[in-house]
CSV table of C-alpha atoms and ligand atoms in Angstrom, one decimal:
chain,number,residue,atom,x,y,z
A,1,MET,CA,0.0,0.0,0.0
A,2,ILE,CA,1.4,3.4,-1.0
A,3,THR,CA,0.7,6.1,1.6
A,4,LEU,CA,0.8,9.8,0.9
A,5,ASN,CA,0.8,12.5,3.6
A,6,ASP,CA,-0.5,15.2,1.2
A,7,ASP,CA,-3.5,17.3,2.1
A,8,PRO,CA,-5.6,17.7,-1.0
A,9,PHE,CA,-7.7,20.3,0.8
A,10,ALA,CA,-4.8,22.6,1.9
A,11,ASP,CA,-5.0,26.2,0.5
A,12,ASP,CA,-1.8,25.9,-1.6
A,13,VAL,CA,-2.9,22.6,-3.1
A,14,LEU,CA,-6.4,24.0,-4.0
A,15,ALA,CA,-4.8,27.1,-5.5
A,16,ASP,CA,-2.6,24.9,-7.8
A,17,PRO,CA,-3.8,21.3,-7.8
A,18,LEU,CA,-1.8,20.0,-10.7
A,19,PRO,CA,1.4,19.0,-8.9
A,20,LEU,CA,-0.5,16.9,-6.4
A,21,HIS,CA,-2.5,15.3,-9.3
A,22,ARG,CA,0.7,14.3,-10.9
A,23,ARG,CA,2.2,12.9,-7.7
A,24,LEU,CA,-1.1,10.9,-7.1
A,25,ARG,CA,-1.1,9.4,-10.5
A,26,ASP,CA,2.6,8.5,-10.4
A,27,ALA,CA,2.4,7.0,-7.0
A,28,GLY,CA,0.1,4.3,-8.2
A,29,PRO,CA,-3.4,3.4,-9.4
A,30,VAL,CA,-4.7,3.7,-5.9
A,31,VAL,CA,-3.0,5.3,-2.8
A,32,TYR,CA,-3.9,5.8,0.8
A,33,LEU,CA,-4.1,9.4,2.2
A,34,ASP,CA,-2.9,9.2,5.8
A,35,ARG,CA,-4.3,12.5,7.0
A,36,TYR,CA,-7.9,11.7,6.3
A,37,ARG,CA,-7.6,7.9,6.3
A,38,VAL,CA,-9.1,7.6,2.9
A,39,TRP,CA,-8.1,5.9,-0.3
A,40,ALA,CA,-7.6,7.9,-3.5
A,41,SER,CA,-7.1,7.6,-7.2
A,42,GLY,CA,-6.0,10.1,-9.8
A,43,ARG,CA,-5.9,7.6,-12.7
A,44,ALA,CA,-8.5,7.6,-15.5
A,45,GLU,CA,-9.0,3.9,-15.4
A,46,GLU,CA,-9.6,3.4,-11.7
A,47,VAL,CA,-11.7,6.6,-11.4
A,48,ALA,CA,-13.9,5.5,-14.2
A,49,HIS,CA,-14.1,2.0,-12.8
A,50,ALA,CA,-15.2,3.2,-9.4
A,51,LEU,CA,-17.8,5.6,-10.9
A,52,ASN,CA,-19.2,2.8,-13.0
A,53,GLU,CA,-19.6,0.3,-10.1
A,54,PRO,CA,-22.0,2.2,-7.9
A,55,GLU,CA,-23.1,-1.0,-6.0
A,56,THR,CA,-19.6,-1.3,-4.6
A,57,PHE,CA,-18.6,2.4,-4.6
A,58,CYS,CA,-21.7,3.9,-3.2
A,59,SER,CA,-23.0,7.4,-2.8
A,60,SER,CA,-25.6,7.0,0.1
A,61,ALA,CA,-22.8,7.4,2.7
A,62,GLY,CA,-22.2,10.9,1.2
A,63,VAL,CA,-19.9,11.9,-1.6
A,64,GLY,CA,-17.8,14.1,0.6
A,65,LEU,CA,-15.4,13.2,3.4
A,66,THR,CA,-18.2,12.9,6.0
A,67,ASP,CA,-19.5,9.3,6.3
A,68,PHE,CA,-23.2,9.7,6.7
A,69,ARG,CA,-23.4,6.4,8.5
A,70,LYS,CA,-21.2,7.7,11.3
A,71,GLU,CA,-21.8,11.4,11.4
A,72,THR,CA,-24.9,13.6,10.7
A,73,PRO,CA,-24.5,15.5,7.4
A,74,TRP,CA,-24.9,19.3,7.6
A,75,ARG,CA,-28.1,19.2,5.5
A,76,PRO,CA,-30.6,16.4,4.7
A,77,PRO,CA,-29.0,14.2,2.0
A,78,SER,CA,-29.8,14.9,-1.6
A,79,LEU,CA,-32.2,12.3,-3.2
A,80,LEU,CA,-30.0,12.3,-6.3
A,81,LEU,CA,-26.4,12.9,-5.4
A,82,GLU,CA,-26.3,11.1,-2.0
A,83,ALA,CA,-28.5,8.1,-2.8
A,84,ASP,CA,-28.1,4.6,-4.2
A,85,ALA,CA,-30.4,2.3,-6.2
A,86,PRO,CA,-33.3,1.7,-6.0
A,87,GLU,CA,-34.1,5.2,-4.4
A,88,HIS,CA,-31.6,7.0,-6.6
A,89,THR,CA,-33.0,5.4,-9.7
A,90,ARG,CA,-36.5,6.6,-9.0
A,91,ALA,CA,-35.4,10.2,-8.3
A,92,ARG,CA,-33.1,10.2,-11.3
A,93,HIS,CA,-35.9,9.0,-13.6
A,94,THR,CA,-38.1,11.8,-12.4
A,95,VAL,CA,-35.5,14.5,-13.1
A,96,THR,CA,-34.5,13.0,-16.5
A,97,SER,CA,-38.2,13.0,-17.5
A,98,VAL,CA,-38.1,16.7,-17.1
A,99,LEU,CA,-34.7,17.5,-18.5
A,100,THR,CA,-35.3,15.9,-21.9
A,101,PRO,CA,-33.3,17.1,-25.0
A,102,LYS,CA,-36.6,18.6,-26.2
A,103,VAL,CA,-37.0,20.7,-23.1
A,104,VAL,CA,-33.3,21.8,-23.0
A,105,LYS,CA,-33.6,22.9,-26.6
A,106,THR,CA,-36.5,25.3,-25.8
A,107,TYR,CA,-34.0,27.4,-23.8
A,108,ARG,CA,-31.5,27.9,-26.7
A,109,ASP,CA,-33.0,31.1,-28.1
A,110,THR,CA,-33.4,32.7,-24.6
A,111,PHE,CA,-29.8,31.8,-23.7
A,112,ALA,CA,-28.5,33.1,-27.0
A,113,ALA,CA,-30.4,36.4,-26.5
A,114,GLU,CA,-28.9,36.8,-23.0
A,115,ALA,CA,-25.5,36.0,-24.3
A,116,GLU,CA,-25.8,38.6,-27.0
A,117,LYS,CA,-26.8,41.3,-24.5
A,118,LEU,CA,-24.1,40.4,-22.0
A,119,VAL,CA,-21.2,40.3,-24.6
A,120,ALA,CA,-22.3,43.6,-26.2
A,121,GLU,CA,-22.3,45.2,-22.7
A,122,LEU,CA,-18.8,43.9,-21.9
A,123,LEU,CA,-17.4,44.9,-25.3
A,124,ALA,CA,-18.6,48.4,-24.7
A,125,ARG,CA,-16.8,48.4,-21.3
A,126,GLY,CA,-13.6,47.0,-22.8
A,127,GLU,CA,-12.1,46.0,-19.4
A,128,PHE,CA,-13.9,44.0,-16.8
A,129,ASP,CA,-13.5,41.2,-14.3
A,130,ALA,CA,-14.6,38.0,-16.1
A,131,VAL,CA,-15.6,36.2,-12.9
A,132,PRO,CA,-18.4,38.5,-11.6
A,133,ASP,CA,-19.2,40.3,-14.8
A,134,PHE,CA,-19.2,37.3,-17.2
A,135,ALA,CA,-18.9,33.9,-15.5
A,136,GLU,CA,-21.3,34.7,-12.7
A,137,ALA,CA,-23.6,37.1,-14.5
A,138,PHE,CA,-24.7,34.7,-17.2
A,139,PRO,CA,-25.7,31.6,-15.2
A,140,LEU,CA,-27.1,33.8,-12.4
A,141,LYS,CA,-29.5,35.2,-15.0
A,142,VAL,CA,-30.4,32.3,-17.3
A,143,PHE,CA,-30.5,29.4,-14.8
A,144,PRO,CA,-32.8,30.9,-12.1
A,145,ASP,CA,-35.0,32.2,-14.9
A,146,ALA,CA,-35.3,28.7,-16.3
A,147,VAL,CA,-36.0,27.1,-12.9
A,148,GLY,CA,-38.6,29.8,-12.2
A,149,LEU,CA,-37.1,31.6,-9.2
A,150,PRO,CA,-38.2,35.2,-8.4
A,151,ALA,CA,-35.7,38.0,-9.3
A,152,GLU,CA,-35.3,38.8,-5.6
A,153,GLY,CA,-32.9,36.8,-3.5
A,154,ARG,CA,-30.8,35.4,-6.2
A,155,GLU,CA,-27.7,36.7,-4.4
A,156,HIS,CA,-28.2,33.6,-2.1
A,157,LEU,CA,-27.4,31.1,-4.8
A,158,LEU,CA,-23.6,31.5,-4.8
A,159,PRO,CA,-23.2,31.5,-1.0
A,160,TYR,CA,-25.4,28.4,-0.9
A,161,GLY,CA,-23.3,26.7,-3.6
A,162,SER,CA,-20.2,27.5,-1.7
A,163,MET,CA,-21.7,25.7,1.4
A,164,VAL,CA,-22.5,22.7,-0.7
A,165,PHE,CA,-19.1,22.4,-2.4
A,166,ASN,CA,-17.0,23.3,0.6
A,167,GLY,CA,-19.2,21.0,2.6
A,168,PHE,CA,-17.8,17.9,0.8
A,169,GLY,CA,-14.4,18.6,2.3
A,170,PRO,CA,-13.0,18.3,5.8
A,171,ARG,CA,-14.0,20.8,8.5
A,172,ASN,CA,-11.2,23.2,7.5
A,173,HIS,CA,-11.5,27.0,7.4
A,174,LEU,CA,-13.1,26.8,3.9
A,175,PHE,CA,-15.8,24.6,5.3
A,176,THR,CA,-16.6,26.6,8.4
A,177,ASP,CA,-16.4,30.0,6.6
A,178,ALA,CA,-18.8,28.9,3.9
A,179,MET,CA,-21.2,27.5,6.5
A,180,GLU,CA,-21.1,30.8,8.4
A,181,ARG,CA,-21.6,33.0,5.4
A,182,GLY,CA,-24.3,30.8,4.0
A,183,ALA,CA,-26.5,30.6,7.1
A,184,ARG,CA,-29.1,33.0,5.6
A,185,ALA,CA,-28.9,31.5,2.1
A,186,ARG,CA,-30.0,28.2,3.6
A,187,GLU,CA,-33.4,29.5,4.6
A,188,TRP,CA,-34.0,31.2,1.3
A,189,ILE,CA,-33.1,28.1,-0.6
A,190,ALA,CA,-35.4,25.9,1.5
A,191,GLU,CA,-38.3,28.4,0.9
A,192,HIS,CA,-37.7,28.6,-2.8
A,193,CYS,CA,-37.6,24.8,-3.4
A,194,ARG,CA,-41.3,24.8,-2.5
A,195,ALA,CA,-43.9,24.7,-5.3
A,196,GLU,CA,-45.7,27.9,-4.2
A,197,ASN,CA,-42.5,30.0,-4.7
A,198,LEU,CA,-41.7,28.7,-8.2
A,199,ALA,CA,-43.1,30.1,-11.4
A,200,PRO,CA,-45.7,27.8,-12.9
A,201,ASP,CA,-43.9,27.5,-16.3
A,202,GLY,CA,-40.4,26.8,-15.0
A,203,LEU,CA,-38.3,23.7,-14.5
A,204,GLY,CA,-38.9,23.7,-10.8
A,205,ALA,CA,-42.7,23.5,-11.3
A,206,ARG,CA,-42.2,20.7,-13.8
A,207,ILE,CA,-40.1,18.8,-11.3
A,208,HIS,CA,-42.9,19.2,-8.7
A,209,GLU,CA,-45.4,17.9,-11.2
A,210,ALA,CA,-43.3,14.9,-12.4
A,211,ALA,CA,-42.3,14.1,-8.8
A,212,ALA,CA,-45.9,14.2,-7.6
A,213,GLU,CA,-46.9,11.8,-10.3
A,214,ALA,CA,-44.1,9.5,-9.3
A,215,GLY,CA,-45.4,9.5,-5.7
A,216,PHE,CA,-42.8,11.7,-4.0
A,217,THR,CA,-44.1,13.7,-0.9
A,218,PRO,CA,-44.1,17.5,-1.1
A,219,ASP,CA,-40.9,17.6,1.0
A,220,GLU,CA,-39.2,15.1,-1.3
A,221,ARG,CA,-40.3,17.1,-4.3
A,222,ALA,CA,-38.7,20.2,-2.8
A,223,LEU,CA,-35.5,18.2,-2.2
A,224,LEU,CA,-35.3,17.4,-5.9
A,225,VAL,CA,-35.6,21.1,-6.8
A,226,ARG,CA,-32.8,21.7,-4.1
A,227,SER,CA,-30.5,19.6,-6.3
A,228,PHE,CA,-30.9,22.1,-9.1
A,229,LEU,CA,-30.1,25.1,-6.9
A,230,SER,CA,-27.2,23.2,-5.3
A,231,ALA,CA,-25.5,21.9,-8.4
A,232,GLY,CA,-26.6,24.2,-11.2
A,233,VAL,CA,-25.0,27.5,-10.5
A,234,ASP,CA,-21.4,27.3,-9.1
A,235,THR,CA,-20.5,24.6,-11.5
A,236,THR,CA,-21.3,26.5,-14.6
A,237,VAL,CA,-19.9,29.7,-13.1
A,238,HIS,CA,-16.6,28.0,-12.6
A,239,ALA,CA,-16.7,26.4,-16.0
A,240,LEU,CA,-17.2,29.8,-17.7
A,241,GLY,CA,-14.6,31.5,-15.7
A,242,ASN,CA,-12.1,28.7,-16.4
A,243,ALA,CA,-13.0,29.0,-20.1
A,244,VAL,CA,-12.1,32.6,-20.3
A,245,GLN,CA,-8.9,31.9,-18.5
A,246,CYS,CA,-8.1,29.1,-20.9
A,247,PHE,CA,-8.6,31.3,-23.9
A,248,ALA,CA,-6.9,34.4,-22.5
A,249,GLU,CA,-3.8,32.2,-21.7
A,250,HIS,CA,-3.9,30.2,-25.1
A,251,PRO,CA,-4.3,32.9,-27.8
A,252,ASP,CA,-3.8,30.2,-30.6
A,253,GLN,CA,-6.9,28.4,-29.3
A,254,TRP,CA,-8.8,31.7,-29.1
A,255,ALA,CA,-7.9,32.3,-32.7
A,256,ALA,CA,-9.0,28.8,-33.6
A,257,LEU,CA,-12.4,29.3,-31.9
A,258,ARG,CA,-12.8,32.8,-33.5
A,259,GLU,CA,-12.3,31.2,-36.9
A,260,LYS,CA,-14.9,28.5,-36.2
A,261,PRO,CA,-17.4,29.7,-33.5
A,262,GLU,CA,-19.4,26.6,-34.3
A,263,ARG,CA,-16.7,24.7,-32.4
A,264,SER,CA,-17.8,26.3,-29.2
A,265,ARG,CA,-19.5,23.2,-27.9
A,266,ALA,CA,-16.3,21.1,-28.4
A,267,ALA,CA,-14.3,24.0,-26.9
A,268,PHE,CA,-16.4,24.0,-23.8
A,269,GLU,CA,-15.9,20.2,-23.4
A,270,GLU,CA,-12.2,20.7,-23.6
A,271,VAL,CA,-12.4,23.4,-20.9
A,272,VAL,CA,-14.3,20.9,-18.6
A,273,ARG,CA,-11.5,18.3,-19.3
A,274,PHE,CA,-8.6,20.7,-18.9
A,275,SER,CA,-9.8,22.8,-16.1
A,276,SER,CA,-12.6,20.6,-14.5
A,277,PRO,CA,-14.9,22.7,-12.3
A,278,VAL,CA,-15.7,19.7,-10.1
A,279,GLN,CA,-12.3,18.4,-9.0
A,280,THR,CA,-13.2,15.5,-6.7
A,281,PHE,CA,-15.9,13.4,-5.3
A,282,PHE,CA,-15.8,10.6,-2.7
A,283,ARG,CA,-17.4,7.2,-2.8
A,284,THR,CA,-17.7,4.7,0.0
A,285,THR,CA,-17.0,0.9,-0.4
A,286,THR,CA,-19.9,-1.4,0.4
A,287,ARG,CA,-17.7,-4.5,0.6
A,288,ASP,CA,-14.1,-5.6,0.5
A,289,VAL,CA,-13.0,-4.9,-3.1
A,290,GLU,CA,-9.9,-4.8,-5.2
A,291,LEU,CA,-9.2,-1.5,-7.0
A,292,GLY,CA,-5.9,-0.8,-8.9
A,293,GLY,CA,-4.3,-3.9,-7.3
A,294,GLU,CA,-5.1,-2.8,-3.7
A,295,ARG,CA,-7.5,-4.5,-1.3
A,296,LEU,CA,-9.9,-1.9,0.1
A,297,PRO,CA,-12.0,-3.0,3.1
A,298,ALA,CA,-15.7,-2.4,3.3
A,299,GLY,CA,-16.9,1.0,4.6
A,300,GLU,CA,-14.0,3.0,3.5
A,301,LYS,CA,-14.0,6.4,1.7
A,302,VAL,CA,-12.4,6.6,-1.7
A,303,LEU,CA,-11.5,10.1,-3.1
A,304,LEU,CA,-11.8,10.1,-6.8
A,305,PHE,CA,-9.8,12.9,-8.5
A,306,LEU,CA,-11.9,13.5,-11.6
A,307,ALA,CA,-9.6,16.4,-12.6
A,308,ALA,CA,-6.5,14.3,-12.3
A,309,ALA,CA,-8.1,11.5,-14.4
A,310,ASN,CA,-8.9,14.1,-17.1
A,311,ARG,CA,-5.2,14.8,-17.4
A,312,ASP,CA,-3.9,11.2,-17.0
A,313,PRO,CA,-1.3,10.6,-19.7
A,314,ARG,CA,-2.2,6.9,-19.7
A,315,ARG,CA,-5.5,7.9,-21.2
A,316,TRP,CA,-4.9,11.3,-23.0
A,317,ALA,CA,-2.3,12.4,-25.5
A,318,ASP,CA,-0.6,15.6,-24.4
A,319,PRO,CA,-3.1,15.9,-21.5
A,320,ASP,CA,-1.6,19.3,-20.4
A,321,THR,CA,-2.2,20.9,-23.8
A,322,PHE,CA,-5.4,22.9,-24.1
A,323,ASP,CA,-6.6,21.9,-27.5
A,324,ILE,CA,-10.2,22.6,-28.6
A,325,GLY,CA,-9.6,20.4,-31.7
A,326,ARG,CA,-9.2,17.2,-29.6
A,327,ARG,CA,-11.9,14.7,-28.9
A,328,ALA,CA,-12.4,15.6,-25.2
A,329,ALA,CA,-15.5,13.3,-25.0
A,330,GLY,CA,-15.0,10.6,-22.4
A,331,HIS,CA,-13.6,12.9,-19.8
A,332,VAL,CA,-15.1,12.4,-16.3
A,333,GLY,CA,-15.6,16.1,-15.6
A,334,PHE,CA,-19.4,15.4,-15.5
A,335,GLY,CA,-18.8,12.1,-13.7
A,336,SER,CA,-19.7,8.8,-15.4
A,337,GLY,CA,-22.4,6.1,-15.0
A,338,VAL,CA,-25.7,6.3,-13.2
A,339,HIS,CA,-24.7,9.5,-11.3
A,340,ALA,CA,-23.3,11.4,-14.2
A,341,CYS,CA,-24.3,15.0,-14.2
A,342,VAL,CA,-28.0,15.1,-14.9
A,343,GLY,CA,-27.8,18.8,-15.9
A,344,GLN,CA,-24.9,18.4,-18.3
A,345,MET,CA,-27.0,19.2,-21.4
A,346,PHE,CA,-28.0,22.4,-19.7
A,347,ALA,CA,-24.4,23.2,-18.8
A,348,ARG,CA,-23.2,22.5,-22.3
A,349,LEU,CA,-25.9,24.7,-23.8
A,350,GLU,CA,-24.8,27.6,-21.6
A,351,GLY,CA,-21.2,27.1,-22.5
A,352,GLU,CA,-21.8,26.6,-26.2
A,353,VAL,CA,-24.0,29.6,-26.6
A,354,LEU,CA,-22.0,32.0,-24.6
A,355,LEU,CA,-18.6,31.0,-26.0
A,356,ALA,CA,-19.9,31.1,-29.5
A,357,GLU,CA,-21.2,34.7,-29.0
A,358,LEU,CA,-17.9,35.7,-27.5
A,359,ALA,CA,-16.0,34.2,-30.4
A,360,ARG,CA,-18.2,36.0,-33.0
A,361,ARG,CA,-17.9,39.4,-31.4
A,362,VAL,CA,-14.5,39.6,-29.7
A,363,THR,CA,-11.2,39.7,-31.7
A,364,THR,CA,-8.7,40.3,-28.9
A,365,LEU,CA,-9.1,38.7,-25.5
A,366,GLU,CA,-6.3,39.2,-23.1
A,367,LEU,CA,-5.5,39.3,-19.4
A,368,ALA,CA,-5.5,42.7,-17.8
A,369,GLY,CA,-4.2,41.5,-14.5
A,370,PRO,CA,-3.3,38.3,-12.7
A,371,PRO,CA,-6.1,35.7,-12.2
A,372,ARG,CA,-6.8,35.0,-8.6
A,373,PRO,CA,-8.1,31.6,-7.5
A,374,GLN,CA,-11.2,31.0,-5.5
A,375,LEU,CA,-10.4,28.3,-3.0
A,376,SER,CA,-13.0,25.5,-2.6
A,377,ASN,CA,-12.8,22.1,-1.1
A,378,THR,CA,-14.4,20.7,-4.3
A,379,LEU,CA,-14.4,23.2,-7.2
A,380,ARG,CA,-11.6,24.7,-9.2
A,381,GLY,CA,-12.2,28.2,-10.4
A,382,LEU,CA,-11.3,31.9,-10.0
A,383,ALA,CA,-12.4,34.7,-7.7
A,384,SER,CA,-11.1,37.3,-10.1
A,385,LEU,CA,-10.0,37.4,-13.8
A,386,PRO,CA,-9.3,40.9,-15.1
A,387,VAL,CA,-9.5,40.9,-18.9
A,388,ARG,CA,-9.5,43.3,-21.8
A,389,VAL,CA,-11.5,42.7,-25.0
A,390,ARG,CA,-11.7,44.4,-28.4
B,1,OVM,C1,-27.4,17.8,-5.1
B,1,OVM,C2,-26.1,18.1,-5.6
B,1,OVM,C3,-25.3,19.1,-5.0
B,1,OVM,C4,-24.0,19.4,-5.4
B,1,OVM,C5,-23.5,18.8,-6.6
B,1,OVM,C6,-24.3,17.9,-7.2
B,1,OVM,C7,-22.6,17.7,-8.8
B,1,OVM,C8,-25.6,17.5,-6.7
B,1,OVM,O1,-27.8,18.4,-4.1
B,1,OVM,O2,-28.1,16.9,-5.6
B,1,OVM,O3,-23.8,17.2,-8.3
């Protein structure tokens, strides 16, 4: 057994995770992280294997460090993320029955119109911070509109997301700070998952209808909507911010996208591979099992480094090259298997539409200052990204 003493949740590691990812992959297919007494893998094969064997690598004990069978989680478990078959299957089917390709498609024109407006505004300004003004502004408009949230109170979405994603980590300063700052967001979120506070024509209302038909109680229906508000904002915000960083730092790739804005969907996919917003998730073993040549006992946490797997040279040619022309499909940035991101078509639509608009309108995209990371126990992204556009 190879043991590492690294802390994947330390500030310096979260600010620059690539060196740890390399050490993890090179140490072996599966290693033991002493500090947290968990197993871990940064290899594409083992990460995909664990994700695709949910009976053995389960989610109902939580997909963060906290083992729900030993400790009470900070909020009632998600019926999707933190559940196993058969309960998970039922919840998942209800959500997929709403998020059909046909329904996702109906949002394309609205998203495109918002993208046009936002990019025109930013071009007129010339210099701006691409995190608040671009990466946060777009999802914070189109996503709550789609779900059917009122205009008031949307400022609670990011602090809530911060609780959720820091809450998957250990009780370090990021965890406790996020919980403190999000205290008021929690109440607002709980209120706005209820049918009476959701617009009748939005996705939230449709979830309530589909879930009622499937026999979920009103509280359970609200929990399904909570998954949208938990997983749907921070993730896309980080993806869009990382996208701008990727293009500002790789002018040849920006030129390639400008030449063919219709490549924006593939480009977004490469961003999710190269700079994965969701860096890690845990699973918990349900039995003694072999993974990567190691015997893992039952009831152990396994930390899966999605982001490290997405740059595993055993799986990818030139993994550290940002290349929008590559076939990035098959990355695990959206997970894999039964728990794979249920909103990924929505995320891709946001990325595709906004990057295409940017590529059509902007010739020069350059850094106007140093990017500043936003530390999170789960997400990789930026707090600030000063840019100049022409
Ligand atoms: C949920 C949830 C929360 C965070 C992330 C996620 C990436 C799901 O509450 O279901 O998936």
